[in-house]
C-alpha cells in the first residue's frame, strides 16, 4: 500500500489569478474605466517583472514570466492514461496578468469572485467531485484523466492541496459516504502536495488511487516523451491544457473502447482516431484563445475554395456565420456549429417535408445531397426571428452543375415560396425571403476581424458568432450566467500545417 505522504518541502505559494473565497462578499464598487484598468495591469506586469528580477535574477524572471513554476498535475498522474485535461489558476506571471485582466473584463457585470464562483461548479463536475466542497481545499491547479485499473475504466483527478488536513477530512467524508451508496466509489492518496483521486464503478477505487500514485512515481505523464513533445507545440504558459492519445484509445479492448468513445461507430473510430491531439487555453489581447493541434492523425481534406476567404465575403453582418470545405461524407454538421441555420430557414412545405421534426426535415434537404457538396456557407441575420422573416441563408458549392440542379430542385420543393432558391453553375443558394440586402461584407467588420485574427485564408473551416448569439444563450440560461453574457464574439477555424491539423478559437471578452 502506498502511504499517505505530505511533502515536507512545499514550494512557496504563488497567488492565483483570482482567489476563490467562498465567504467573500461581492464588491459593490463599480469597476474603474477601461483606460485606468489597462494602466493598472501594465503597472502590475512591470512590478511583477521587477520583483522577479530582484528576487531571483534574470533567468528566474524569464522562467516565471513565461511558464508556470512548481509541480503540475501531470507530474502526479501515470504516463499510461488515455486522455488528460488541466486547469491552472497559478500560471506564469505573464498569463497571470493577462488572465486577471480578462477575468475582470468578463466580470464587469459583477465581481471577479462572483464569476469564478459560477465556474467552480462546472470544474467540480468535470472532476466528478461535486460533493467534496472543492473550494475549501484546492490550491488553484487541478487535472483529470481517463485510465484503467484491473481492466476497468477509472477517472483520475490530481488536485493541488492547499491544506492537507482539510483535504483529507473533506475527501474521507465523501469516500465514506459513497462507500454506502450504489454509485461510483472514491479513493484517494495525498502525495507531494496533491490529492490523487480515483473514481470508479467496477473496480476498487482506493486500490486504483494507490496504484496510480505508484506508477506516476516510476513514470509520470509529465515525463512521457509523447506527451512532452505534444505540449511543446503549444504556448509554454497557459491557463488550461488538454491531451489525448487517440491511438491508445483506438486500440483499447472493445468493451473499454465503447466507454471511451460513446456515439462513435466502429468505422468512425477506425477512420478518425489516429495520432495525438493537444490543446491549450491562454489569455491574450482581451480574448481567451484555444489553440489545438492533431499530430499524426488525419482529417478529410478538400480541393474546395478556402473557407476563411469565403466567410470574409459573406454579405452584411450576420449574428452567426460559418464557411466550410466539405469533403465527401464529412461536413454538413460543420456547415453550422449546430442546425440553427436550417431550423431558421422558412418552414418546409408539408407535402415535401413528409412530416417529422421541422429541424430534422430542413437539415435533411442538405444531408441527402451531402456527398455531392464541395463547400458550404451559412448565416443567420437574427437569432430571434424564425421562418420566412429570419433571413437565414445557406450557400453551397456542388461537385458539378448537375448535382447543383438536383439540390436546387429539392430545396424548391421543400421550402416553397418562403425562400428564394437560386442555381448558378455548381452553386446553390437558399435564402429566407426576409433577408435584408447588405451593403457591406462580414470581412469589413472590426469585431469579426478581431475574432478571426490568426485564422488564415486557407482554413478548411471558419466560423463566427456575434454578440447576439451569446445574449440569447444567456437569456436561455436564465439571464444570469455572467460568463455567457461577457462574450462579445467567437471566431474559430482549422487548417493544415504540414501533416498536422491546427485549430484556433478566439473568445472575445468585454
CSV table of C-alpha atoms in Angstrom, one decimal:
chain,number,residue,atom,x,y,z
A,1,UNK,CA,0.0,0.0,0.0
A,2,UNK,CA,1.3,3.5,-0.8
A,3,UNK,CA,1.5,5.5,2.4
A,4,UNK,CA,-0.2,8.9,2.7
A,5,UNK,CA,2.5,11.4,2.2
A,6,UNK,CA,2.8,15.1,2.8
A,7,UNK,CA,5.8,16.7,1.2
A,8,UNK,CA,8.0,18.3,3.9
A,9,UNK,CA,9.3,20.9,1.4
A,10,UNK,CA,6.4,22.5,-0.4
A,11,UNK,CA,7.3,25.3,-2.8
A,12,UNK,CA,6.5,28.8,-1.8
A,13,UNK,CA,2.8,29.5,-2.6
A,14,UNK,CA,2.1,31.7,-5.6
A,15,UNK,CA,-1.0,33.7,-5.7
A,16,UNK,CA,-3.6,32.5,-8.3
A,17,UNK,CA,-5.2,34.8,-10.9
A,18,UNK,CA,-8.1,35.4,-8.5
A,19,UNK,CA,-8.6,33.9,-5.0
A,20,UNK,CA,-11.8,31.9,-4.8
A,21,UNK,CA,-13.1,32.7,-1.3
A,22,UNK,CA,-16.4,31.1,-0.5
A,23,UNK,CA,-17.4,33.7,2.0
A,24,UNK,CA,-16.1,36.8,0.4
A,25,UNK,CA,-18.9,39.3,-0.2
A,26,UNK,CA,-19.5,40.7,-3.7
A,27,UNK,CA,-17.7,44.1,-4.0
A,28,UNK,CA,-20.4,46.7,-4.7
A,29,UNK,CA,-17.8,49.2,-6.0
A,30,UNK,CA,-18.1,49.6,-9.8
A,31,UNK,CA,-15.0,48.8,-11.8
A,32,UNK,CA,-12.8,51.6,-13.0
A,33,UNK,CA,-13.0,52.8,-16.6
A,34,UNK,CA,-11.2,50.7,-19.2
A,35,UNK,CA,-8.3,53.0,-19.7
A,36,UNK,CA,-7.5,53.1,-16.0
A,37,UNK,CA,-7.8,49.3,-15.8
A,38,UNK,CA,-5.4,48.9,-18.7
A,39,UNK,CA,-2.9,51.2,-17.0
A,40,UNK,CA,-3.2,49.2,-13.8
A,41,UNK,CA,-2.4,45.9,-15.4
A,42,UNK,CA,0.6,47.3,-17.2
A,43,UNK,CA,1.8,48.6,-13.9
A,44,UNK,CA,1.2,45.2,-12.2
A,45,UNK,CA,3.1,43.4,-15.0
A,46,UNK,CA,6.1,45.8,-14.7
A,47,UNK,CA,6.1,45.4,-10.9
A,48,UNK,CA,6.0,41.6,-11.3
A,49,UNK,CA,9.0,41.6,-13.6
A,50,UNK,CA,10.9,43.9,-11.2
A,51,UNK,CA,10.2,41.7,-8.2
A,52,UNK,CA,11.2,38.6,-10.0
A,53,UNK,CA,14.5,40.2,-11.1
A,54,UNK,CA,15.3,41.3,-7.6
A,55,UNK,CA,14.3,38.0,-6.0
A,56,UNK,CA,15.9,35.5,-8.3
A,57,UNK,CA,17.8,37.1,-11.2
A,58,UNK,CA,17.1,37.3,-14.9
A,59,UNK,CA,16.9,33.6,-15.6
A,60,UNK,CA,14.3,33.1,-12.9
A,61,UNK,CA,12.4,36.1,-14.1
A,62,UNK,CA,12.1,34.8,-17.7
A,63,UNK,CA,11.0,31.4,-16.5
A,64,UNK,CA,8.5,32.8,-14.1
A,65,UNK,CA,7.1,35.1,-16.7
A,66,UNK,CA,6.9,32.6,-19.5
A,67,UNK,CA,5.6,29.5,-17.7
A,68,UNK,CA,4.1,28.1,-14.5
A,69,UNK,CA,6.5,27.0,-11.8
A,70,UNK,CA,6.2,24.2,-9.4
A,71,UNK,CA,4.7,20.7,-9.5
A,72,UNK,CA,1.9,20.2,-12.1
A,73,UNK,CA,-1.0,17.7,-12.1
A,74,UNK,CA,0.7,15.8,-15.0
A,75,UNK,CA,3.6,15.1,-12.5
A,76,UNK,CA,1.1,13.3,-10.2
A,77,UNK,CA,-0.6,11.1,-12.8
A,78,UNK,CA,0.7,8.0,-14.6
A,79,UNK,CA,2.0,8.1,-18.1
A,80,UNK,CA,-0.4,5.3,-19.2
A,81,UNK,CA,-3.5,7.5,-19.1
A,82,UNK,CA,-5.6,7.8,-22.3
A,83,UNK,CA,-6.5,11.4,-22.0
A,84,UNK,CA,-5.8,14.4,-19.7
A,85,UNK,CA,-7.0,17.9,-19.0
A,86,UNK,CA,-5.8,20.5,-16.6
A,87,UNK,CA,-6.9,23.9,-15.3
A,88,UNK,CA,-4.2,26.2,-13.8
A,89,UNK,CA,-5.2,29.3,-11.9
A,90,UNK,CA,-1.5,29.7,-10.9
A,91,UNK,CA,0.2,30.1,-14.3
A,92,UNK,CA,3.3,32.1,-15.1
A,93,UNK,CA,3.4,35.8,-14.4
A,94,UNK,CA,2.6,36.7,-18.0
A,95,UNK,CA,-0.6,34.7,-18.1
A,96,UNK,CA,-1.5,35.7,-14.5
A,97,UNK,CA,-1.5,39.4,-15.6
A,98,UNK,CA,-3.4,38.7,-18.8
A,99,UNK,CA,-5.8,36.3,-17.1
A,100,UNK,CA,-6.5,38.7,-14.3
A,101,UNK,CA,-7.3,41.4,-16.8
A,102,UNK,CA,-9.6,39.0,-18.8
A,103,UNK,CA,-11.4,37.9,-15.7
A,104,UNK,CA,-12.1,41.4,-14.5
A,105,UNK,CA,-13.2,42.4,-18.0
A,106,UNK,CA,-15.6,39.4,-18.1
A,107,UNK,CA,-16.9,40.2,-14.6
A,108,UNK,CA,-17.9,43.8,-15.5
A,109,UNK,CA,-21.5,42.9,-14.5
A,110,UNK,CA,-20.3,41.7,-11.1
A,111,UNK,CA,-17.1,40.9,-9.2
A,112,UNK,CA,-14.4,38.5,-10.4
A,113,UNK,CA,-15.1,36.4,-7.4
A,114,UNK,CA,-18.7,36.0,-8.5
A,115,UNK,CA,-17.6,35.0,-11.9
A,116,UNK,CA,-15.3,32.3,-10.7
A,117,UNK,CA,-17.9,31.0,-8.3
A,118,UNK,CA,-20.0,30.3,-11.3
A,119,UNK,CA,-17.2,28.4,-12.9
A,120,UNK,CA,-16.3,26.4,-9.8
A,121,UNK,CA,-19.3,24.1,-10.0
A,122,UNK,CA,-18.6,23.0,-13.6
A,123,UNK,CA,-15.0,22.3,-12.6
A,124,UNK,CA,-16.1,20.1,-9.7
A,125,UNK,CA,-18.5,18.3,-12.0
A,126,UNK,CA,-15.8,17.7,-14.6
A,127,UNK,CA,-13.6,16.2,-11.9
A,128,UNK,CA,-16.6,14.2,-10.5
A,129,UNK,CA,-16.0,16.0,-7.2
A,130,UNK,CA,-19.3,17.8,-6.8
A,131,UNK,CA,-19.7,16.6,-3.2
A,132,UNK,CA,-16.2,17.3,-1.9
A,133,UNK,CA,-16.5,21.1,-1.2
A,134,UNK,CA,-13.7,21.6,-3.6
A,135,UNK,CA,-13.4,25.3,-3.0
A,136,UNK,CA,-12.4,24.8,0.6
A,137,UNK,CA,-9.2,22.9,0.0
A,138,UNK,CA,-7.9,23.1,-3.6
A,139,UNK,CA,-4.9,25.4,-4.4
A,140,UNK,CA,-5.7,26.5,-7.9
A,141,UNK,CA,-4.4,23.6,-10.0
A,142,UNK,CA,-6.3,20.5,-11.0
A,143,UNK,CA,-6.2,17.9,-13.7
A,144,UNK,CA,-8.3,14.9,-14.7
A,145,UNK,CA,-7.5,11.8,-16.7
A,146,UNK,CA,-9.0,8.6,-18.1
A,147,UNK,CA,-7.1,5.5,-17.0
A,148,UNK,CA,-7.6,1.8,-16.5
A,149,UNK,CA,-7.1,-0.4,-13.4
A,150,UNK,CA,-7.9,-4.1,-13.3
A,151,UNK,CA,-9.2,-3.8,-16.9
A,152,UNK,CA,-11.8,-1.2,-15.8
A,153,UNK,CA,-12.2,2.4,-16.7
A,154,UNK,CA,-11.2,4.8,-13.9
A,155,UNK,CA,-11.4,8.6,-13.7
A,156,UNK,CA,-8.4,10.1,-12.1
A,157,UNK,CA,-8.0,13.6,-10.7
A,158,UNK,CA,-4.9,15.3,-9.3
A,159,UNK,CA,-5.9,18.4,-7.3
A,160,UNK,CA,-3.4,20.7,-5.6
A,161,UNK,CA,-4.0,20.7,-1.9
A,162,UNK,CA,-4.0,24.0,0.0
A,163,UNK,CA,-4.2,22.3,3.4
A,164,UNK,CA,-3.6,18.6,3.6
A,165,UNK,CA,-5.6,18.2,6.9
A,166,UNK,CA,-8.6,19.9,5.4
A,167,UNK,CA,-8.3,18.0,2.2
A,168,UNK,CA,-8.0,14.6,4.0
A,169,UNK,CA,-11.1,15.4,6.1
A,170,UNK,CA,-13.2,16.5,3.1
A,171,UNK,CA,-12.2,13.5,0.9
A,172,UNK,CA,-12.5,11.0,3.7
A,173,UNK,CA,-16.1,12.1,4.3
A,174,UNK,CA,-17.0,11.8,0.7
A,175,UNK,CA,-15.2,8.4,0.4
A,176,UNK,CA,-17.1,7.0,3.4
A,177,UNK,CA,-20.5,8.4,2.2
A,178,UNK,CA,-20.0,7.0,-1.3
A,179,UNK,CA,-19.0,3.6,0.0
A,180,UNK,CA,-22.5,3.2,1.4
A,181,UNK,CA,-24.3,4.1,-1.8
A,182,UNK,CA,-24.8,2.3,-5.1
A,183,UNK,CA,-23.0,4.8,-7.4
A,184,UNK,CA,-19.3,5.3,-8.2
A,185,UNK,CA,-16.8,4.9,-5.3
A,186,UNK,CA,-13.9,7.3,-4.5
A,187,UNK,CA,-10.4,6.6,-3.3
A,188,UNK,CA,-7.6,9.0,-2.7
A,189,UNK,CA,-3.9,9.4,-1.7
A,190,UNK,CA,-2.3,12.6,-0.5
A,191,UNK,CA,1.1,12.7,-2.1
A,192,UNK,CA,3.6,15.5,-2.7
A,193,UNK,CA,1.2,18.4,-2.4
A,194,UNK,CA,-1.6,16.7,-4.5
A,195,UNK,CA,-4.7,14.7,-3.7
A,196,UNK,CA,-4.7,11.9,-6.3
A,197,UNK,CA,-8.3,10.8,-6.5
A,198,UNK,CA,-9.7,7.7,-8.3
A,199,UNK,CA,-13.4,7.4,-9.1
A,200,UNK,CA,-14.6,4.0,-10.4
A,201,UNK,CA,-17.8,1.9,-10.7
A,202,UNK,CA,-16.4,-1.6,-11.2
A,203,UNK,CA,-13.0,-1.7,-9.5
A,204,UNK,CA,-11.5,-0.9,-6.1
A,205,UNK,CA,-11.2,2.9,-6.2
A,206,UNK,CA,-8.8,3.1,-3.3
A,207,UNK,CA,-6.5,0.5,-4.8
A,208,UNK,CA,-6.7,2.4,-8.1
A,209,UNK,CA,-5.6,5.6,-6.4
A,210,UNK,CA,-2.7,3.9,-4.8
A,211,UNK,CA,-1.7,2.2,-8.0
A,212,UNK,CA,-1.9,5.5,-9.9
A,213,UNK,CA,0.5,7.2,-7.4
A,214,UNK,CA,2.9,4.3,-7.5
A,215,UNK,CA,3.0,4.3,-11.3
A,216,UNK,CA,3.4,8.1,-11.5
A,217,UNK,CA,6.4,8.0,-9.3
A,218,UNK,CA,8.0,5.5,-11.7
A,219,UNK,CA,6.7,7.0,-14.9
A,220,UNK,CA,4.6,10.2,-14.8
A,221,UNK,CA,2.7,11.7,-17.7
A,222,UNK,CA,4.8,14.8,-17.4
A,223,UNK,CA,7.9,12.7,-18.1
A,224,UNK,CA,6.3,10.8,-21.1
A,225,UNK,CA,8.2,11.7,-24.3
A,226,UNK,CA,5.0,11.7,-26.4
A,227,UNK,CA,3.2,14.0,-24.0
A,228,UNK,CA,6.2,16.3,-23.7
A,229,UNK,CA,6.6,16.5,-27.4
A,230,UNK,CA,3.0,17.3,-28.0
A,231,UNK,CA,2.6,20.1,-25.4
A,232,UNK,CA,5.8,21.6,-26.5
A,233,UNK,CA,4.0,22.6,-29.7
A,234,UNK,CA,1.7,24.8,-27.6
A,235,UNK,CA,2.3,28.1,-25.7
A,236,UNK,CA,4.5,27.4,-22.7
A,237,UNK,CA,2.4,29.4,-20.3
A,238,UNK,CA,-1.3,28.5,-20.3
A,239,UNK,CA,-4.4,28.5,-18.2
A,240,UNK,CA,-5.6,25.1,-19.4
A,241,UNK,CA,-4.3,22.2,-21.4
A,242,UNK,CA,-5.9,19.1,-22.9
A,243,UNK,CA,-4.2,16.0,-24.4
A,244,UNK,CA,-5.4,12.6,-25.7
A,245,UNK,CA,-3.5,9.7,-27.3
A,246,UNK,CA,-6.0,8.7,-29.9
A,247,UNK,CA,-4.0,5.6,-31.0
A,248,UNK,CA,-4.1,4.3,-27.4
A,249,UNK,CA,-7.9,4.9,-27.3
A,250,UNK,CA,-8.4,3.2,-30.7
A,251,UNK,CA,-6.6,0.1,-29.7
A,252,UNK,CA,-8.3,-0.3,-26.3
A,253,UNK,CA,-10.2,-3.5,-25.7
A,254,UNK,CA,-13.7,-3.4,-27.3
A,255,UNK,CA,-15.7,-3.0,-24.0
A,256,UNK,CA,-13.4,-0.2,-22.9
A,257,UNK,CA,-13.4,1.4,-26.3
A,258,UNK,CA,-17.2,1.7,-26.2
A,259,UNK,CA,-16.9,3.6,-22.9
A,260,UNK,CA,-14.2,5.9,-24.2
A,261,UNK,CA,-15.9,6.7,-27.5
A,262,UNK,CA,-19.7,7.0,-26.9
A,263,UNK,CA,-21.6,7.9,-30.0
A,264,UNK,CA,-18.9,6.8,-32.5
A,265,UNK,CA,-19.4,3.9,-34.8
A,266,UNK,CA,-16.5,1.3,-35.2
A,267,UNK,CA,-15.9,2.7,-38.7
A,268,UNK,CA,-15.6,6.3,-37.4
A,269,UNK,CA,-13.2,5.1,-34.6
A,270,UNK,CA,-11.0,3.4,-37.2
A,271,UNK,CA,-11.1,6.3,-39.6
A,272,UNK,CA,-10.6,9.3,-37.3
A,273,UNK,CA,-8.9,8.2,-34.1
A,274,UNK,CA,-5.2,8.4,-35.0
A,275,UNK,CA,-2.3,10.3,-33.6
A,276,UNK,CA,-2.3,12.7,-30.6
A,277,UNK,CA,-4.5,15.7,-30.1
A,278,UNK,CA,-3.4,18.5,-27.8
A,279,UNK,CA,-4.9,21.9,-26.9
A,280,UNK,CA,-4.2,24.9,-24.7
A,281,UNK,CA,-6.1,27.9,-23.5
A,282,UNK,CA,-4.4,31.2,-22.9
A,283,UNK,CA,-5.5,34.8,-22.3
A,284,UNK,CA,-4.4,37.3,-24.9
A,285,UNK,CA,-5.5,40.8,-26.1
A,286,UNK,CA,-8.9,40.8,-24.5
A,287,UNK,CA,-9.7,37.3,-25.6
A,288,UNK,CA,-9.4,33.7,-24.5
A,289,UNK,CA,-7.6,31.7,-27.1
A,290,UNK,CA,-7.8,28.0,-27.5
A,291,UNK,CA,-5.1,26.5,-29.8
A,292,UNK,CA,-5.2,22.8,-30.8
A,293,UNK,CA,-3.1,20.5,-32.9
A,294,UNK,CA,-3.7,17.0,-34.2
A,295,UNK,CA,-0.4,15.3,-34.6
A,296,UNK,CA,0.0,12.2,-36.8
A,297,UNK,CA,-3.8,12.0,-37.4
A,298,UNK,CA,-5.9,12.5,-40.4
A,299,UNK,CA,-8.9,14.7,-41.1
A,300,UNK,CA,-10.5,14.9,-44.5
A,301,UNK,CA,-9.1,17.3,-47.0
A,302,UNK,CA,-10.8,19.1,-49.8
A,303,UNK,CA,-9.8,20.9,-53.0
A,304,UNK,CA,-12.7,23.4,-52.5
A,305,UNK,CA,-12.2,27.1,-52.2
A,306,UNK,CA,-10.6,28.2,-48.9
A,307,UNK,CA,-13.3,28.7,-46.2
A,308,UNK,CA,-11.9,31.8,-44.5
A,309,UNK,CA,-11.8,33.9,-47.6
A,310,UNK,CA,-15.4,32.8,-48.5
A,311,UNK,CA,-16.6,33.7,-45.0
A,312,UNK,CA,-15.0,37.2,-45.3
A,313,UNK,CA,-17.2,37.7,-48.3
A,314,UNK,CA,-20.5,36.9,-46.5
A,315,UNK,CA,-22.8,39.9,-47.1
A,316,UNK,CA,-23.7,42.0,-44.1
A,317,UNK,CA,-23.0,41.3,-40.5
A,318,UNK,CA,-25.0,38.1,-39.6
A,319,UNK,CA,-25.3,37.0,-36.0
A,320,UNK,CA,-23.8,33.7,-36.8
A,321,UNK,CA,-22.0,32.6,-40.0
A,322,UNK,CA,-19.9,29.6,-41.0
A,323,UNK,CA,-18.0,28.6,-44.1
A,324,UNK,CA,-16.6,25.1,-44.5
A,325,UNK,CA,-14.9,23.0,-47.1
A,326,UNK,CA,-16.9,19.8,-47.3
A,327,UNK,CA,-15.1,16.7,-48.4
A,328,UNK,CA,-17.5,13.8,-49.3
A,329,UNK,CA,-19.0,12.2,-46.3
A,330,UNK,CA,-17.8,14.8,-43.9
A,331,UNK,CA,-19.0,18.3,-43.1
A,332,UNK,CA,-22.8,19.0,-43.1
A,333,UNK,CA,-22.5,19.3,-39.4
A,334,UNK,CA,-19.7,21.8,-39.8
A,335,UNK,CA,-21.8,23.9,-42.1
A,336,UNK,CA,-23.1,25.4,-38.8
A,337,UNK,CA,-22.0,24.6,-35.3
A,338,UNK,CA,-25.5,23.3,-34.8
A,339,UNK,CA,-28.6,23.0,-37.0
A,340,UNK,CA,-29.8,26.5,-36.2
A,341,UNK,CA,-29.3,27.7,-39.7
A,342,UNK,CA,-31.6,25.0,-41.0
A,343,UNK,CA,-34.1,25.5,-38.2
A,344,UNK,CA,-34.4,29.2,-39.0
A,345,UNK,CA,-34.9,28.7,-42.7
A,346,UNK,CA,-38.6,29.1,-43.8
A,347,UNK,CA,-40.7,26.1,-42.7
A,348,UNK,CA,-40.7,23.3,-45.3
A,349,UNK,CA,-44.0,22.6,-47.0
A,350,UNK,CA,-45.9,19.7,-45.6
A,351,UNK,CA,-46.1,17.7,-48.8
A,352,UNK,CA,-42.4,17.8,-49.5
A,353,UNK,CA,-41.3,17.5,-45.9
A,354,UNK,CA,-43.2,14.3,-45.2
A,355,UNK,CA,-43.9,15.1,-41.6
A,356,UNK,CA,-41.4,14.7,-38.8
A,357,UNK,CA,-39.4,17.2,-36.7
A,358,UNK,CA,-39.1,20.6,-38.6
A,359,UNK,CA,-35.4,21.0,-37.8
A,360,UNK,CA,-34.5,17.5,-39.0
A,361,UNK,CA,-36.6,17.9,-42.1
A,362,UNK,CA,-34.9,21.2,-43.0
A,363,UNK,CA,-31.4,19.8,-42.4
A,364,UNK,CA,-32.3,16.7,-44.3
A,365,UNK,CA,-32.8,18.6,-47.5
A,366,UNK,CA,-29.0,19.2,-47.5
A,367,UNK,CA,-27.9,15.9,-45.8
A,368,UNK,CA,-29.4,13.9,-48.7
A,369,UNK,CA,-27.0,15.7,-51.0
A,370,UNK,CA,-24.0,15.8,-48.7
A,371,UNK,CA,-21.7,13.6,-50.8
A,372,UNK,CA,-22.1,15.9,-53.8
A,373,UNK,CA,-21.1,19.1,-51.8
A,374,UNK,CA,-17.6,20.7,-52.1
A,375,UNK,CA,-18.1,23.6,-49.8
A,376,UNK,CA,-20.8,25.4,-47.8
A,377,UNK,CA,-21.5,28.7,-46.2
A,378,UNK,CA,-24.4,29.6,-43.9
A,379,UNK,CA,-25.6,32.7,-42.0
A,380,UNK,CA,-28.3,33.9,-39.7
A,381,UNK,CA,-29.2,37.5,-39.6
A,382,UNK,CA,-31.2,37.3,-36.3
A,383,UNK,CA,-31.5,34.5,-33.8
A,384,UNK,CA,-34.8,35.9,-32.6
A,385,UNK,CA,-36.7,35.6,-35.9
A,386,UNK,CA,-37.9,32.2,-37.2
A,387,UNK,CA,-39.5,31.4,-40.5
A,388,UNK,CA,-39.6,33.4,-43.7
A,389,UNK,CA,-38.6,36.6,-42.0
A,390,UNK,CA,-35.5,35.1,-40.4
A,391,UNK,CA,-33.1,36.0,-43.2
A,392,UNK,CA,-31.2,32.7,-42.8
A,393,UNK,CA,-29.2,31.6,-45.8
A,394,UNK,CA,-27.3,28.6,-47.0
A,395,UNK,CA,-24.9,28.8,-49.9
A,396,UNK,CA,-23.4,25.5,-51.3
A,397,UNK,CA,-20.9,24.7,-54.0
A,398,UNK,CA,-21.6,21.2,-55.5
A,399,UNK,CA,-19.3,18.9,-57.4
A,400,UNK,CA,-20.8,19.8,-60.7
A,401,UNK,CA,-23.8,21.7,-62.3
A,402,UNK,CA,-25.9,18.5,-62.5
A,403,UNK,CA,-25.6,18.0,-58.7
A,404,UNK,CA,-26.4,21.7,-58.2
A,405,UNK,CA,-29.6,21.3,-60.2
A,406,UNK,CA,-30.7,18.3,-58.2
A,407,UNK,CA,-30.2,20.1,-54.9
A,408,UNK,CA,-31.9,23.2,-56.2
A,409,UNK,CA,-35.0,21.2,-57.2
A,410,UNK,CA,-35.1,19.5,-53.8
A,411,UNK,CA,-34.8,22.8,-52.0
A,412,UNK,CA,-37.5,24.4,-54.1
A,413,UNK,CA,-39.9,21.6,-53.3
A,414,UNK,CA,-39.1,21.6,-49.6
A,415,UNK,CA,-39.1,25.3,-48.8
A,416,UNK,CA,-41.7,26.6,-51.2
A,417,UNK,CA,-42.3,30.3,-51.6
A,418,UNK,CA,-40.9,31.3,-48.2
A,419,UNK,CA,-37.4,31.1,-49.6
A,420,UNK,CA,-35.6,32.2,-52.7
A,421,UNK,CA,-33.6,29.3,-54.3
A,422,UNK,CA,-31.0,30.2,-57.0
A,423,UNK,CA,-28.9,27.8,-59.0
A,424,UNK,CA,-25.9,29.1,-61.0
A,425,UNK,CA,-23.5,26.6,-62.3
A,426,UNK,CA,-22.2,24.4,-59.5
A,427,UNK,CA,-23.6,26.8,-56.8
A,428,UNK,CA,-26.9,26.7,-55.0
A,429,UNK,CA,-28.2,29.4,-52.6
A,430,UNK,CA,-31.3,29.1,-50.4
A,431,UNK,CA,-32.2,32.4,-48.7
A,432,UNK,CA,-35.0,33.3,-46.3
A,433,UNK,CA,-37.5,35.7,-48.0
A,434,UNK,CA,-36.9,38.2,-45.2
A,435,UNK,CA,-33.2,38.5,-45.7
A,436,UNK,CA,-32.1,42.2,-45.9
A,437,UNK,CA,-29.9,43.5,-48.7
A,438,UNK,CA,-26.4,44.1,-47.4
A,439,UNK,CA,-24.2,47.0,-48.4
A,440,UNK,CA,-21.1,45.6,-46.7
A,441,UNK,CA,-19.3,42.3,-46.2
A,442,UNK,CA,-18.5,40.5,-43.0
A,443,UNK,CA,-14.8,40.8,-43.5
A,444,UNK,CA,-15.1,44.6,-43.1
A,445,UNK,CA,-16.4,44.3,-39.6
A,446,UNK,CA,-13.8,45.1,-36.9
A,447,UNK,CA,-15.2,42.7,-34.3
A,448,UNK,CA,-15.2,39.9,-36.9
A,449,UNK,CA,-11.6,40.7,-37.8
A,450,UNK,CA,-10.6,40.5,-34.1
A,451,UNK,CA,-12.4,37.3,-33.6
A,452,UNK,CA,-10.8,35.6,-36.6
A,453,UNK,CA,-7.3,37.0,-36.0
A,454,UNK,CA,-4.8,34.2,-36.6
A,455,UNK,CA,-7.1,32.1,-38.8
A,456,UNK,CA,-5.5,32.0,-42.3
A,457,UNK,CA,-7.5,32.5,-45.5
A,458,UNK,CA,-6.6,28.8,-46.3
A,459,UNK,CA,-8.6,27.5,-43.4
A,460,UNK,CA,-10.7,24.4,-44.1
A,461,UNK,CA,-13.4,25.6,-41.7
A,462,UNK,CA,-14.1,29.2,-40.4
A,463,UNK,CA,-16.9,30.3,-38.2
A,464,UNK,CA,-18.1,33.5,-36.5
A,465,UNK,CA,-20.7,34.0,-33.8
A,466,UNK,CA,-21.6,37.6,-32.8
A,467,UNK,CA,-22.8,39.1,-29.6
A,468,UNK,CA,-26.5,38.5,-30.3
A,469,UNK,CA,-25.9,34.7,-30.2
A,470,UNK,CA,-24.4,34.9,-26.7
A,471,UNK,CA,-27.1,37.3,-25.4
A,472,UNK,CA,-29.7,34.8,-26.5
A,473,UNK,CA,-27.8,32.0,-24.8
A,474,UNK,CA,-27.7,33.9,-21.6
A,475,UNK,CA,-31.4,34.5,-21.8
A,476,UNK,CA,-32.0,30.8,-22.4
A,477,UNK,CA,-29.9,30.0,-19.3
A,478,UNK,CA,-32.0,32.3,-17.1
A,479,UNK,CA,-30.2,35.6,-17.9
A,480,UNK,CA,-27.7,35.5,-15.0
A,481,UNK,CA,-24.9,33.3,-16.3
A,482,UNK,CA,-22.2,36.0,-16.5
A,483,UNK,CA,-19.6,34.0,-18.4
A,484,UNK,CA,-22.0,33.9,-21.3
A,485,UNK,CA,-23.1,37.5,-21.0
A,486,UNK,CA,-19.5,38.6,-21.0
A,487,UNK,CA,-18.8,37.1,-24.5
A,488,UNK,CA,-18.6,39.7,-27.3
A,489,UNK,CA,-18.0,37.3,-30.2
A,490,UNK,CA,-16.3,34.0,-31.0
A,491,UNK,CA,-14.3,33.2,-34.1
A,492,UNK,CA,-12.7,29.8,-34.9
A,493,UNK,CA,-11.1,27.8,-37.7
A,494,UNK,CA,-9.0,24.8,-38.5
A,495,UNK,CA,-6.4,24.3,-41.2
A,496,UNK,CA,-3.3,22.2,-42.1
A,497,UNK,CA,0.3,22.8,-41.1
A,498,UNK,CA,2.2,20.1,-42.9
A,499,UNK,CA,0.9,16.8,-41.7
A,500,UNK,CA,-0.8,18.3,-38.7
A,501,UNK,CA,-4.2,19.8,-38.3
A,502,UNK,CA,-4.2,23.1,-36.4
A,503,UNK,CA,-7.2,24.8,-34.8
A,504,UNK,CA,-7.7,28.2,-33.2
A,505,UNK,CA,-10.7,29.6,-31.4
A,506,UNK,CA,-10.8,33.1,-30.0
A,507,UNK,CA,-13.5,34.2,-27.5
A,508,UNK,CA,-13.6,38.0,-27.3
A,509,UNK,CA,-14.5,39.2,-23.8
A,510,UNK,CA,-15.9,42.5,-22.8
